[in-house]
Structures are given as structure tokens and as C-alpha cells.
PDB file of C-alpha atoms in Angstrom:
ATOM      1  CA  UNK A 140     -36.693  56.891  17.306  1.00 41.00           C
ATOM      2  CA  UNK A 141     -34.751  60.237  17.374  1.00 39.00           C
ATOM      3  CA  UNK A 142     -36.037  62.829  14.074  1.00 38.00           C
ATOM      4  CA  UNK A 143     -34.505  66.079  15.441  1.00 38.00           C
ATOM      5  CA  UNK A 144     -31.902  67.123  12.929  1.00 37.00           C
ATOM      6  CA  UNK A 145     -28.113  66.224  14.367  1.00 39.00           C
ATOM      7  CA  UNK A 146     -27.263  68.233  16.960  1.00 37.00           C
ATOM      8  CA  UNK A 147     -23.661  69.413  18.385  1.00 36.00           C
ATOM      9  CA  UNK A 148     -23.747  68.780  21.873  1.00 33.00           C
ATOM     10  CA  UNK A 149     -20.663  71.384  23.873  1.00 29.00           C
ATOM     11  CA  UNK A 150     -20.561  71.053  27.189  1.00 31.00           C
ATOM     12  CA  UNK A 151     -19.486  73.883  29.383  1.00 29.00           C
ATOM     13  CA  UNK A 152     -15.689  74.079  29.741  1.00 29.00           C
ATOM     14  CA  UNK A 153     -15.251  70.652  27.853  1.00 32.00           C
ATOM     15  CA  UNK A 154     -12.368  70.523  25.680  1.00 29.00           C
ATOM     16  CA  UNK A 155     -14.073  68.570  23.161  1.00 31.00           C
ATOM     17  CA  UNK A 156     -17.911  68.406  21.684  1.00 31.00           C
ATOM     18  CA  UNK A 157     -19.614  65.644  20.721  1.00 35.00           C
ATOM     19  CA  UNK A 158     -21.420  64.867  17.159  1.00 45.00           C
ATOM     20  CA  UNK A 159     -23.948  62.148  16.835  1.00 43.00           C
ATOM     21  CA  UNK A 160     -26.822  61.773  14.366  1.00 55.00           C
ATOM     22  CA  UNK A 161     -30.392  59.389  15.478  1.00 64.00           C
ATOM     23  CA  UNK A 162     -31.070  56.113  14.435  1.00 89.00           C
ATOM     24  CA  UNK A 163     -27.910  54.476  13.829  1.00 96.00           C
ATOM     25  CA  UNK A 164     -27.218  52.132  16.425  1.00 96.00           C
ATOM     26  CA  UNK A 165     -30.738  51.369  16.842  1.00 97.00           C
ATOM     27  CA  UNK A 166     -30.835  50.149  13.390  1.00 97.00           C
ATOM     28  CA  UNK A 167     -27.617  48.482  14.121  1.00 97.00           C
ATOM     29  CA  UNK A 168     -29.534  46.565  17.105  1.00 97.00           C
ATOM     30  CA  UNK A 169     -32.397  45.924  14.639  1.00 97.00           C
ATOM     31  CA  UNK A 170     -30.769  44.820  11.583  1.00 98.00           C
ATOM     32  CA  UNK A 171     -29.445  42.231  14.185  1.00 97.00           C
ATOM     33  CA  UNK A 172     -32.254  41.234  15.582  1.00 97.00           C
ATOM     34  CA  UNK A 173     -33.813  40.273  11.870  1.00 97.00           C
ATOM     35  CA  UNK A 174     -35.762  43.466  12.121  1.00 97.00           C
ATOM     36  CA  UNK A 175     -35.319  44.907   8.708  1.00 98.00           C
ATOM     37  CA  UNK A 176     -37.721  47.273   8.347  1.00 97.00           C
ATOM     38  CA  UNK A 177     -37.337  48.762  11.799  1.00 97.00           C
ATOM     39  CA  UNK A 178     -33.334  48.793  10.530  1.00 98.00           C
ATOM     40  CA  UNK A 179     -34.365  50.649   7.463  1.00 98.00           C
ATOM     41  CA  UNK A 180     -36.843  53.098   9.299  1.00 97.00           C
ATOM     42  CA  UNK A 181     -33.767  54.141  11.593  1.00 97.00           C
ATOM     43  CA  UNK A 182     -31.018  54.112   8.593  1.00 98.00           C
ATOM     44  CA  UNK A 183     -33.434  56.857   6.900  1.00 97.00           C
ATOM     45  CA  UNK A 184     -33.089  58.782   9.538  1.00 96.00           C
ATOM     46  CA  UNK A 185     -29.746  58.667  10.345  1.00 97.00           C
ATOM     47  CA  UNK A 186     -28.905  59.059   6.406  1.00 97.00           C
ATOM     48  CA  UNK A 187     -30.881  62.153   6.366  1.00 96.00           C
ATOM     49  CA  UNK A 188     -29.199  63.913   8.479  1.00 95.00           C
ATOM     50  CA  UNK A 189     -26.011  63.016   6.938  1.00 96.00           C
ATOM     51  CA  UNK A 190     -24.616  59.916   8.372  1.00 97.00           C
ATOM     52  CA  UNK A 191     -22.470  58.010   5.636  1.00 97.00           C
ATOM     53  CA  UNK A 192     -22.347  54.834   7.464  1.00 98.00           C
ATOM     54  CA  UNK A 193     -26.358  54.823   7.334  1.00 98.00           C
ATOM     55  CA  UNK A 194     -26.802  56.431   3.600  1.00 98.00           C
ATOM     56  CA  UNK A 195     -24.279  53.016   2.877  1.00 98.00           C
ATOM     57  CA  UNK A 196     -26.273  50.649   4.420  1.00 98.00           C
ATOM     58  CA  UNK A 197     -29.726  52.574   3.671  1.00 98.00           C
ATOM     59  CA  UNK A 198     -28.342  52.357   0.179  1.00 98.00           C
ATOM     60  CA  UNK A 199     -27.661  48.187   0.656  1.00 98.00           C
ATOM     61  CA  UNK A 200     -31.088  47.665   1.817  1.00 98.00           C
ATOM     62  CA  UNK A 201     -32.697  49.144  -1.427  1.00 98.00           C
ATOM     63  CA  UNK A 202     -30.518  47.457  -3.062  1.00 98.00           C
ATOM     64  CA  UNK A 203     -30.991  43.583  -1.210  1.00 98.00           C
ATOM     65  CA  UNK A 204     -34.244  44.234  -0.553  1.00 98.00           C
ATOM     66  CA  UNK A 205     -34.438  43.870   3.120  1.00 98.00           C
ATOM     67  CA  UNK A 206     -37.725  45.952   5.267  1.00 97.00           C
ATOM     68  CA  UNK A 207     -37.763  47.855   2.003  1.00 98.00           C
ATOM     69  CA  UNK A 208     -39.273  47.316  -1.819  1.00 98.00           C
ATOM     70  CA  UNK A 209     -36.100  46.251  -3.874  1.00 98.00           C
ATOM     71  CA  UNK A 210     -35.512  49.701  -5.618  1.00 98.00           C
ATOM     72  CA  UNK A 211     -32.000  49.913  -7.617  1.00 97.00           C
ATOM     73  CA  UNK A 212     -32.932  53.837  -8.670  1.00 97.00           C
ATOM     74  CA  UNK A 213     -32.533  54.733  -4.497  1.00 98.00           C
ATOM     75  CA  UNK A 214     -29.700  51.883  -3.822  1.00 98.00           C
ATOM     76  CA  UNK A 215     -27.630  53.988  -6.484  1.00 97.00           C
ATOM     77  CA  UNK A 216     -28.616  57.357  -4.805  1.00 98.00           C
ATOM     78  CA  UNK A 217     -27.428  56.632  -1.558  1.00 98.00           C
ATOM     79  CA  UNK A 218     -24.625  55.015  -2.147  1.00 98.00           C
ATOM     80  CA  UNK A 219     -23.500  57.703  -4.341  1.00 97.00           C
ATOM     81  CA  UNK A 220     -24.289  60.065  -1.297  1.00 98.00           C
ATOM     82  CA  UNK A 221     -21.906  57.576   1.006  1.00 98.00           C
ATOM     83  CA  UNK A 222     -19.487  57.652  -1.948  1.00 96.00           C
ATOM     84  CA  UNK A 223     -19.027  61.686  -1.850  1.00 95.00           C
ATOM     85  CA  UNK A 224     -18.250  61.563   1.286  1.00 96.00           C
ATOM     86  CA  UNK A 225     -15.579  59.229   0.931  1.00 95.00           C
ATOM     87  CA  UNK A 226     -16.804  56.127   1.845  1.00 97.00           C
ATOM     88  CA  UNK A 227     -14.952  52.880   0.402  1.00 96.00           C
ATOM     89  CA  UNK A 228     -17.190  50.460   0.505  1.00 97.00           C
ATOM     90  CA  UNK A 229     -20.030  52.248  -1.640  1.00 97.00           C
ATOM     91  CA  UNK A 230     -16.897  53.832  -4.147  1.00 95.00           C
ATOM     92  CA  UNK A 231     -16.277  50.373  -4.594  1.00 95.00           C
ATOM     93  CA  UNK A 232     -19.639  49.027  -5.087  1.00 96.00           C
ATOM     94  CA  UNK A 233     -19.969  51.901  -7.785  1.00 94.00           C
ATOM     95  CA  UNK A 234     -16.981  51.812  -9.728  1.00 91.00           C
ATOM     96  CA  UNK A 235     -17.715  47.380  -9.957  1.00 89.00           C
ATOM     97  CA  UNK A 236     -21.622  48.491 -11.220  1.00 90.00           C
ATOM     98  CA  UNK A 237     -20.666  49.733 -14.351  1.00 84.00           C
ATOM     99  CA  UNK A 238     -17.606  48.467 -17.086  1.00 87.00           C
ATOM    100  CA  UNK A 239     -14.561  49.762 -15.729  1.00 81.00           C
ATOM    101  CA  UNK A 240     -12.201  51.896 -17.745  1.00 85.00           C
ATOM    102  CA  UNK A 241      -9.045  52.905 -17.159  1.00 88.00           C
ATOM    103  CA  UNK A 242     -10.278  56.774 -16.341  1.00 87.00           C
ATOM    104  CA  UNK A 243     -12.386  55.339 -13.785  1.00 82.00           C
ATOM    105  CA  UNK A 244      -9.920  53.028 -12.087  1.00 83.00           C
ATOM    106  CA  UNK A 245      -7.423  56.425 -12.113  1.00 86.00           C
ATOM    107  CA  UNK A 246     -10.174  57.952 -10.458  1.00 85.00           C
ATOM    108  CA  UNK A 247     -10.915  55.588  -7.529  1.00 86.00           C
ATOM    109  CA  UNK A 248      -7.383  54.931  -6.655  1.00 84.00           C
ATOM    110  CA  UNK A 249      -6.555  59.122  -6.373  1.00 87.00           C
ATOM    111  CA  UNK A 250      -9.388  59.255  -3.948  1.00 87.00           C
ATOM    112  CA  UNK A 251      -8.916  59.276  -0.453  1.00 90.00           C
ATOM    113  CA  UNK A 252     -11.190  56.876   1.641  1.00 92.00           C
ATOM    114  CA  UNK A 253     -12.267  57.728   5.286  1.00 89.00           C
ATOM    115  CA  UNK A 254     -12.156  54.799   7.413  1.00 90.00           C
ATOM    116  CA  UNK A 255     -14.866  53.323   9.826  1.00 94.00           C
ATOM    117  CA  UNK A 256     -15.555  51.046  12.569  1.00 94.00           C
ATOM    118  CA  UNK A 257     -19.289  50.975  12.082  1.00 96.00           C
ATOM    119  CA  UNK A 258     -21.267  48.330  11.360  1.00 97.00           C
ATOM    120  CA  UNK A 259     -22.129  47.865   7.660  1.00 96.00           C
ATOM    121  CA  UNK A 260     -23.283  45.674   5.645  1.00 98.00           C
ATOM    122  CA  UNK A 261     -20.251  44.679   3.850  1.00 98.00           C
ATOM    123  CA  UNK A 262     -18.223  40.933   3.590  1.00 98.00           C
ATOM    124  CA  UNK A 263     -15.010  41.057   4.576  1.00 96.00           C
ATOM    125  CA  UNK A 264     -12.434  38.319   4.285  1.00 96.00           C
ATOM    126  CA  UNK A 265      -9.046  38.301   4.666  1.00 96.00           C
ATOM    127  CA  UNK A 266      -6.712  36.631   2.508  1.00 96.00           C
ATOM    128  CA  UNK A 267      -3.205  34.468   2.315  1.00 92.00           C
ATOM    129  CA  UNK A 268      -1.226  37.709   1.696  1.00 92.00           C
ATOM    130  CA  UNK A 269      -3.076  39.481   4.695  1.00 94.00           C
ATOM    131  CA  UNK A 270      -5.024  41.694   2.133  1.00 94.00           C
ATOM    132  CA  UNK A 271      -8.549  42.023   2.733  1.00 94.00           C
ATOM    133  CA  UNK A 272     -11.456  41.188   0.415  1.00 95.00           C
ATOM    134  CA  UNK A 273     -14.601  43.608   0.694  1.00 95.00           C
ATOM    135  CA  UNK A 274     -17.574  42.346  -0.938  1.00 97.00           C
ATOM    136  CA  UNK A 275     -19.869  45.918  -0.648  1.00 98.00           C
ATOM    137  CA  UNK A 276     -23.777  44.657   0.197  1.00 98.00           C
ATOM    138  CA  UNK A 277     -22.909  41.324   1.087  1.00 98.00           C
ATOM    139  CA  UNK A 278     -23.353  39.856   4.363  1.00 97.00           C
ATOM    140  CA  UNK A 279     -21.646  37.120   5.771  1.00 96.00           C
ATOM    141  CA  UNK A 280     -24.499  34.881   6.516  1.00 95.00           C
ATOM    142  CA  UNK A 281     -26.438  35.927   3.638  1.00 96.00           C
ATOM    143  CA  UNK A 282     -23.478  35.612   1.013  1.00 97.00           C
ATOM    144  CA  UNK A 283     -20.709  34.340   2.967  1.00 98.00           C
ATOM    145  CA  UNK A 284     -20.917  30.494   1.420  1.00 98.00           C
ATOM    146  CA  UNK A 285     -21.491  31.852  -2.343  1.00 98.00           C
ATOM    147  CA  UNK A 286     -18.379  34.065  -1.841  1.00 98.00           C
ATOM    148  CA  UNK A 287     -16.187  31.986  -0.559  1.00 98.00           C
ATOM    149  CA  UNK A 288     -17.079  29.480  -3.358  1.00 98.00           C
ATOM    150  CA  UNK A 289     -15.847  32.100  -5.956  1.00 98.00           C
ATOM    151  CA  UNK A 290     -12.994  32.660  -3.949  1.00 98.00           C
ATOM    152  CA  UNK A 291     -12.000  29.235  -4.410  1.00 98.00           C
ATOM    153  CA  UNK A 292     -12.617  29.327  -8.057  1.00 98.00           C
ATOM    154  CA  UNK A 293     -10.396  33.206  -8.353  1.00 97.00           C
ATOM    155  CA  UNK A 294      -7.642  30.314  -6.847  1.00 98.00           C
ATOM    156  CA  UNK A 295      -8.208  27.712  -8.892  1.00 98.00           C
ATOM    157  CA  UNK A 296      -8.546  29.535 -11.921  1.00 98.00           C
ATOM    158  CA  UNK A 297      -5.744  32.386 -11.499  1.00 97.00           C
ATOM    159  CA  UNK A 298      -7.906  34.723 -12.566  1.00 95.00           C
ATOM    160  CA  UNK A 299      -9.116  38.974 -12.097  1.00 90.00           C
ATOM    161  CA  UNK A 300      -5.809  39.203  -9.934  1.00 90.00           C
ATOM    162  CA  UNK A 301      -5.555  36.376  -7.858  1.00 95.00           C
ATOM    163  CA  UNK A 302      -2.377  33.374  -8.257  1.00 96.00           C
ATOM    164  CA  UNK A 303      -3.154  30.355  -9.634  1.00 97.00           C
ATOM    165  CA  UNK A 304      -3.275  28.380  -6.061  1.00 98.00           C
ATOM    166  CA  UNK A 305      -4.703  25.386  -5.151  1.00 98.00           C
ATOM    167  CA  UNK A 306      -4.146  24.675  -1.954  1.00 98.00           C
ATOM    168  CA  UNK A 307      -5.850  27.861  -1.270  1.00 98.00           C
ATOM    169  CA  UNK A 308      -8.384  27.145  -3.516  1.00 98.00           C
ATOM    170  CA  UNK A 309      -9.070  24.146  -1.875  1.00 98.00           C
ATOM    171  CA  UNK A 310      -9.458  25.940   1.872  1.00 98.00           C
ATOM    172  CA  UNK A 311     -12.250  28.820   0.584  1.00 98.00           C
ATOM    173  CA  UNK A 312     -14.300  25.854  -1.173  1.00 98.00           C
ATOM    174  CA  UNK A 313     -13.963  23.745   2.488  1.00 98.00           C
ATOM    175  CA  UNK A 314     -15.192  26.973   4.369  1.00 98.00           C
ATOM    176  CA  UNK A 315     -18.146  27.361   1.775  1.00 98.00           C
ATOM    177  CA  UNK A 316     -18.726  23.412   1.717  1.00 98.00           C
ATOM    178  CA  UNK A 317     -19.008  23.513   5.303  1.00 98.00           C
ATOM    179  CA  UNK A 318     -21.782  25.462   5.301  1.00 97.00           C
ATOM    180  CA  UNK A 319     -23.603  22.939   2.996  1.00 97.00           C
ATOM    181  CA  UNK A 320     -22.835  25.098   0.005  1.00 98.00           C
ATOM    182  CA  UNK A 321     -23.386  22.556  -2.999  1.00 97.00           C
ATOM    183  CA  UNK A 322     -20.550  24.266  -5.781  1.00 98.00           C
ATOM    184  CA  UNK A 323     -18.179  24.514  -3.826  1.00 98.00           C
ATOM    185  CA  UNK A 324     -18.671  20.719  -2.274  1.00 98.00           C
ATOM    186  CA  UNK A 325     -18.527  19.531  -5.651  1.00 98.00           C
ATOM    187  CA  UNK A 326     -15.378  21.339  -6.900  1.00 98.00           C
ATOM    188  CA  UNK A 327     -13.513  20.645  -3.668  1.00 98.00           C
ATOM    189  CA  UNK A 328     -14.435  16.456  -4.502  1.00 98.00           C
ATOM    190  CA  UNK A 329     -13.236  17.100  -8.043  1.00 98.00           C
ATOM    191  CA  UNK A 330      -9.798  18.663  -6.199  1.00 98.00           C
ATOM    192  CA  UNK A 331      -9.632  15.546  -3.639  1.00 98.00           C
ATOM    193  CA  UNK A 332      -9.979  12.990  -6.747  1.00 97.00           C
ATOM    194  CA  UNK A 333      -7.130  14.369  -8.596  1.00 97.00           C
ATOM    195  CA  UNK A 334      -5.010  15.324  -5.108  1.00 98.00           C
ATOM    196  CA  UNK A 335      -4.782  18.683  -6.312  1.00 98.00           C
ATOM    197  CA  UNK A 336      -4.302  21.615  -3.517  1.00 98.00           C
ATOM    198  CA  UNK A 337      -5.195  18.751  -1.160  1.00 98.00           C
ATOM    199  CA  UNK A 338      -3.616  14.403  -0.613  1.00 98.00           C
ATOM    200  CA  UNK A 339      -5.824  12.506  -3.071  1.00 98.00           C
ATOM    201  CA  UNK A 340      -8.550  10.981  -1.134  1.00 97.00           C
ATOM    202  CA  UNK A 341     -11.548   9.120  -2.948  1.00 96.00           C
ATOM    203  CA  UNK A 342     -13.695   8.724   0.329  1.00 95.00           C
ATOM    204  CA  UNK A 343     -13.820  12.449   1.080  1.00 97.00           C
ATOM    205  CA  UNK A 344     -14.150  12.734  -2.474  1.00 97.00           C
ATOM    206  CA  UNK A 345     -17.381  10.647  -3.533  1.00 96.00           C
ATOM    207  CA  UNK A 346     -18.634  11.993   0.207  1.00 95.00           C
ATOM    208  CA  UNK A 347     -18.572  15.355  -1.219  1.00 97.00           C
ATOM    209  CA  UNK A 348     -20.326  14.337  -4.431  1.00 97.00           C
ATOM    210  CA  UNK A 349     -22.952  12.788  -2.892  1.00 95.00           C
ATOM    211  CA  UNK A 350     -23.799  15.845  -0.691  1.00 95.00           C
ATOM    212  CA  UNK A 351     -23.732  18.186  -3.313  1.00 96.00           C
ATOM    213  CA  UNK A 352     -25.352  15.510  -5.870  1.00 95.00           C
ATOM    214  CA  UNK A 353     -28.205  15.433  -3.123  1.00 92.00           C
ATOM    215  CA  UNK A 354     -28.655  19.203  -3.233  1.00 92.00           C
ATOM    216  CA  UNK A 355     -28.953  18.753  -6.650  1.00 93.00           C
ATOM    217  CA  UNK A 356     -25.750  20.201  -8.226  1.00 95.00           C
ATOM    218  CA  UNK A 357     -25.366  18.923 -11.976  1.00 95.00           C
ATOM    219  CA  UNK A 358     -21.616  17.925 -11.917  1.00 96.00           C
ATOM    220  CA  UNK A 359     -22.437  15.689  -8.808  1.00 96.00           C
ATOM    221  CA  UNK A 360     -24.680  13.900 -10.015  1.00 96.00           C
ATOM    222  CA  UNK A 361     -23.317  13.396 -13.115  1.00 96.00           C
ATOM    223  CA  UNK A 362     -19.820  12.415 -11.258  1.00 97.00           C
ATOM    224  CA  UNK A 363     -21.910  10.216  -8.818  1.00 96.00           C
ATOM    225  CA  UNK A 364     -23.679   8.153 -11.798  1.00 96.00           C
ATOM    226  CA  UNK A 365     -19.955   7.635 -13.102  1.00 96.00           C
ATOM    227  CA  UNK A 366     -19.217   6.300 -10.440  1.00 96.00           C
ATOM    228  CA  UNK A 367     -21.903   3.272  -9.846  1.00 96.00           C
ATOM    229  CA  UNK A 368     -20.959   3.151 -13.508  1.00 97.00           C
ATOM    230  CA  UNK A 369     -17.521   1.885 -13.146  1.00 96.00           C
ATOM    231  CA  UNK A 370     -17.938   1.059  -9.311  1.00 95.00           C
ATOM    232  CA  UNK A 371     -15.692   3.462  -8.042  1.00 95.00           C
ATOM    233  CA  UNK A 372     -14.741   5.943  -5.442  1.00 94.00           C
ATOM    234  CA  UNK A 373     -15.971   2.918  -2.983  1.00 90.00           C
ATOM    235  CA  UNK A 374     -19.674   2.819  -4.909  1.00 91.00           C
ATOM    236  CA  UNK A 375     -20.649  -0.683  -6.020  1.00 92.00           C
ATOM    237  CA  UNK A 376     -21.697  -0.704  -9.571  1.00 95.00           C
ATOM    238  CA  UNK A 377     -25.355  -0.213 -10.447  1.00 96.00           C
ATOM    239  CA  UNK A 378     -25.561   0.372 -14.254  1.00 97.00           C
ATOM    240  CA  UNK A 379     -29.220   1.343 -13.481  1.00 97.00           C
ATOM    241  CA  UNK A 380     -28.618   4.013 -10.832  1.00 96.00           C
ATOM    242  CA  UNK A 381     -25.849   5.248 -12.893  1.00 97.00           C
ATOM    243  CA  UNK A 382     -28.252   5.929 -15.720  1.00 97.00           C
ATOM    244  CA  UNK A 383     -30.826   7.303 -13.644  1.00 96.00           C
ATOM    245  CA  UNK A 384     -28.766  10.069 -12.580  1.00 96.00           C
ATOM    246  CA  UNK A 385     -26.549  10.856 -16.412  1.00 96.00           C
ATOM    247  CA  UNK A 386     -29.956  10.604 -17.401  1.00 95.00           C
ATOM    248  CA  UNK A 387     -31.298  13.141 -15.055  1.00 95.00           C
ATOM    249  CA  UNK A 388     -28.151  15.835 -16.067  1.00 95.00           C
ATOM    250  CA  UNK A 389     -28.949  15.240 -19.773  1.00 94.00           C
ATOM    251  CA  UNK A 390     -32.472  16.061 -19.378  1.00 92.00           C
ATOM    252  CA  UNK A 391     -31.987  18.952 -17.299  1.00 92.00           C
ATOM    253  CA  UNK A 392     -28.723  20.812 -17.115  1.00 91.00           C
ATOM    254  CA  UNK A 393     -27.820  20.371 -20.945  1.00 77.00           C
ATOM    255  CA  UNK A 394     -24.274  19.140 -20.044  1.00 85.00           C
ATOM    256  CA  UNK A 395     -22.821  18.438 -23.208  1.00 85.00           C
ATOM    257  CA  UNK A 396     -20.713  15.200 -21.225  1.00 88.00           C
ATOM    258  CA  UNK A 397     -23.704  13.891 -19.570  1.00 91.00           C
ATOM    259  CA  UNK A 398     -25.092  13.396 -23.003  1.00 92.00           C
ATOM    260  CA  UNK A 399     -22.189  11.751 -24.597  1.00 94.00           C
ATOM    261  CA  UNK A 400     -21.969   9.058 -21.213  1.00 95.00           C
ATOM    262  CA  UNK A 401     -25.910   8.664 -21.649  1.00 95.00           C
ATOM    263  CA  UNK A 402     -25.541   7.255 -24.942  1.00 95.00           C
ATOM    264  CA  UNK A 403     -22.510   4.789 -23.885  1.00 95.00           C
ATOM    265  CA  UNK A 404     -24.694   4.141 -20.879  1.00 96.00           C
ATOM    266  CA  UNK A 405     -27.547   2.674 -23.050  1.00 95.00           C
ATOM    267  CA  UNK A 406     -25.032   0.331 -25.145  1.00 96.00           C
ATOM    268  CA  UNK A 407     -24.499  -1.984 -21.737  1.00 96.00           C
ATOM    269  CA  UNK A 408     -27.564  -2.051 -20.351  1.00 96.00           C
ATOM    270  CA  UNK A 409     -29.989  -5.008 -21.142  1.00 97.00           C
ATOM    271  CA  UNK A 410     -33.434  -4.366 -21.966  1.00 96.00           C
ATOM    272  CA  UNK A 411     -34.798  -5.140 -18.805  1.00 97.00           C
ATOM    273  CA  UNK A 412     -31.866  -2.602 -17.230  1.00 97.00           C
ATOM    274  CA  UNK A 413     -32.791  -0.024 -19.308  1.00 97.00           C
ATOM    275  CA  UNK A 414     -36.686  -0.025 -18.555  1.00 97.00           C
ATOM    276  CA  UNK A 415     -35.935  -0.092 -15.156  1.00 96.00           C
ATOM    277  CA  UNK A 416     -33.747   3.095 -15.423  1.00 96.00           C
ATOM    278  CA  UNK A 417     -36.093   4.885 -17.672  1.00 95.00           C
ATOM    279  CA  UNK A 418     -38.696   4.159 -14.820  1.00 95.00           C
ATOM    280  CA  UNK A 419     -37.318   5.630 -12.157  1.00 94.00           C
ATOM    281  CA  UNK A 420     -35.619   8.380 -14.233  1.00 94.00           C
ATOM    282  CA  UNK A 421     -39.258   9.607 -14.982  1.00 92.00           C
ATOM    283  CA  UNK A 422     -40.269   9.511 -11.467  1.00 90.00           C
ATOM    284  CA  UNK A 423     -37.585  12.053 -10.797  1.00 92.00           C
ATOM    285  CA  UNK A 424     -38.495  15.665 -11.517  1.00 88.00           C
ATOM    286  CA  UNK A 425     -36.478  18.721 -11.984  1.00 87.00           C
ATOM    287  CA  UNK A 426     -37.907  20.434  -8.630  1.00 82.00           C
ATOM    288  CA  UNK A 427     -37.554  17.488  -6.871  1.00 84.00           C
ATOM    289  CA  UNK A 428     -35.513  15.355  -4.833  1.00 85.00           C
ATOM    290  CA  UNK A 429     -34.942  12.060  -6.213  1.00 86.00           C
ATOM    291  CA  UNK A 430     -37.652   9.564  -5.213  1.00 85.00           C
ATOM    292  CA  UNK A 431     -37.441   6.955  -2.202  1.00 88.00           C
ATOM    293  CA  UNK A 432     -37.180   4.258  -4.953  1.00 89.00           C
ATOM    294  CA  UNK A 433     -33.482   5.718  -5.853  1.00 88.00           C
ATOM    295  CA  UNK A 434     -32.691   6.618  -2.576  1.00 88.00           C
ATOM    296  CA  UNK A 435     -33.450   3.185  -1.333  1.00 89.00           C
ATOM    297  CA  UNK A 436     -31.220   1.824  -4.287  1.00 88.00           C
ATOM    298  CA  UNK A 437     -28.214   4.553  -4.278  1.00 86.00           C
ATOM    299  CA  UNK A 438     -28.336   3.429  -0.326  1.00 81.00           C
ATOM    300  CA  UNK A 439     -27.042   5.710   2.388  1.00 78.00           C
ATOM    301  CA  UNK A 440     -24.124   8.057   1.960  1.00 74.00           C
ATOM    302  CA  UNK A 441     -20.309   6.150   2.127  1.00 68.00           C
TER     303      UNK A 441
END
């Protein structure tokens, strides 16, 4: 690891000199490896001696947590090092850290922003229009799925800038469901039961549900014990398994719905229906997976 201060290198009659500062691009190679504290030990470096790309990422790994104590006191002080020298990435992660007024947006948009080709530790997606959406301190394999989820929901919702659109809605919340990310499975199933952004398909819709209901996502379940209740979506109706799982939403997400659909639940099954469902129910903890018993009965995914 180079810890000589950055040095100007001229070489005799060369038109041009050449500027580089230690420990960058090894801490590129380590932070790639899964090396984080060798990354941050070469990042400090680097950022001493001036490097904005390093004081940015430096700055992310205080602020993630990654081969260095979480420390939000340093994160800001680096980043706000990156950010005088005009670096975009850690501006933006500044001005979105604090309630933005109108002064500070003014202020942002008047800067100028030097532009880099060096790794960092940023998300970057682009989107339908061809503009690109930076996500400062997020990684793609790290964040990726989460951010891609509220992508979807910016879409769905037509909200903080983006068009109401939900056929692109529906394509962030496939990207982030095919990386097993449980919201966004369960809102793209709500968009292929009502055919919205995507053709109406139950099958893809109660497979979705049943994935995310698995992972444990609330609105899953809930919409997975609807349907054994009516015996829909391709689900044969099981009164029992459908209370097992409105029961397990009312009792630990607080879902206003799943309460209301308990109670209705409880007027059509018979005695003997409801013990059994209050039986299993209690075998099925919050930090758990549901037991073998309702897996056996719930069957295999459709």
C-alpha cells in the first residue's frame, strides 16, 4: 500500500505529466473481492491525499458500514470533502440528507459537477426517458432489488416526479421480483390480478403471492388466505388454511383488512374447522416459517 503523499510524475521532454494518488485501485480490486476493510484501509489513503473519488466512497463506507465501525459524524465529513470538490454523487447524497428548501435546490442546480469514470459506490439505473437514476451509497447487489421495488412504486404511484405508469411500474417490480425480492413480488401479483401495466393473468398472479407469502410479506399472505377462502386464482378452497394465514396477518402486521376478513372468516367455519385453524395458527410464529403441518396442507406452489 502506497503512503507517500501524491506525487507529479514529468518525464523528460514529455508533453504531458501524469497525476495519480495511492490506494485507489487497490481498494477498487478489494472492495471487489469482498475485502472491505482492506478497501477502506486503501480509500483512507487515497482520500488523504485528496482523491474525491476515494473521500466519496471512504465517505459510503462510514456511512454502510462496510471494514469500518458505522460512523455517520465521518460519512458526512467526507462526503462533504467529495462534495467541494464537485463531486455529484456526494452533492446529491447531501442535499437528500436534510429537508430540502428551495435555497438549497437553487444551490445544487448552479453548481457545476465534475464527471468520473471511477468506480464508486453509487446505483445507477437508467430509465424509460433515457435519464439516469443515481442512488449515492447504494450498490447494486446490496440495494439493487429494494430500489428497483420503489421504482416500481414512483410508477405506480406518480409520485416525487415520476408519471403515473404502469407498464413501467410493472417492469422495475419484475427486475426486483426476480431477484426474490418479496414487495415487489407481491405488488407485481396485485398488478397481474387486475391486468394493470401487464394482460391479466391469475396463474402468474397467485405464483407471485405465494413466493412472496412464503418470504413472509403481509399482503401475500393475507391475499393467499383469500384465496383458499373463495378457491380462487387456481387454489382449492380450504376455509382452514385460509384462516390460518388472515389469522397470522391479524396477529402480526396489524392490517386493518386482515382483521375485518378474520372475523367473516370465523362466521363459516364449524367448530371443529375453527379448532383446527386456531391449532395450527399457534404453531406458527412471527420469526418463523410456517410449520410442515401448513405446508403439507397449503401443498406445493401452483
Amino acid at each position: 500500500m502506497r503512503v507517500a503523499p501524491p506525487l507529479c510524475v514529468f518525464a523528460l521532454l514529455a508533453i504531458s505529466s501524469t497525476c495519480s494518488y495511492g490506494g485507489f485501485d487497490e481498494g477498487v480490486a478489494a472492495y471487489r473481492a469482498g475485502n472491505y476493510q482492506a478497501a477502506f484501509k486503501e480509500w483512507s489513503v487515497a482520500a488523504q491525499q485528496g482523491d474525491v473519488d476515494a473521500q466519496y466512497n471512504l465517505g459510503c463506507l462510514y456511512l454502510r458500514g462496510e471494514g469500518v465501525a458505522e460512523n455517520g459524524a465521518w460519512a458526512l465529513e467526507w462526503l462533504q470533502r467529495a462534495a467541494d470538490q464537485g463531486d455529484l454523487d456526494a452533492s446529491t447524497w447531501l442535499l437528500l440528507s436534510k429537508p430540502i428548501t428551495e435555497d438549497l435546490r437553487k444551490q445544487f442546480f448552479s453548481r457545476k459537477f465534475t464527471p468520473t469514470d471511477k468506480f464508486r459506490l453509487t446505483f445507477v439505473a437508467t430509465l424509460s426517458d433515457g435519464n439516469l437514476h443515481r442512488r449515492p451509497c447504494k450498490t447494486d447487489a446490496s440495494d439493487g432489488a429494494e430500489i428497483e421495488s420503489n421504482l416500481g412504486m414512483l410508477y405506480e404511484k406518480g409520485i416525487a416526479g415520476f408519471p403515473q405508469d404502469d407498464t413501467q411500474a410493472a417492469e422495475w417490480y419484475r427486475r426486483a421480483s426476480e431477484r426474490d425480492f418479496a414487495d415487489a413480488q407481491t405488488r407485481l401479483a396485485f398488478l397481474y390480478a387486475q391486468g394493470r401495466g401487464v394482460e391479466k393473468n391469475q396463474v402468474e398472479a397467485a405464483r407471485l403471492f405465494r413466493r412472496a407469502a412464503e418470504q413472509g410479506n403481509a399482503f401475500a399472505q393475507h391475499a393467499l388466505g383469500i384465496m383458499y377462502a373463495t378457491g380462487s386464482f387456481g387454489y382449492n378452497k380450504d376455509l382452514v388454511a385460509a384462516y390460518v394465514l388472515v389469522s397470522h396477518v391479524a396477529a402480526y402486521a396489524s392490517i386493518e383488512l386482515s382483521s375485518r376478513d378474520l372475523a367473516k372468516l370465523r362466521e363459516l367455519l364449524s367448530p371443529d374447522q375453527l379448532a383446527e385453524g386456531e391449532r395450527l395458527a399457534g404453531k406458527w410464529q412471527k420469526e418463523i416459517r410456517w410449520s410442515p403441518e401448513l405446508a403439507e396442507r397449503i401443498g406445493p406452489p401452483h
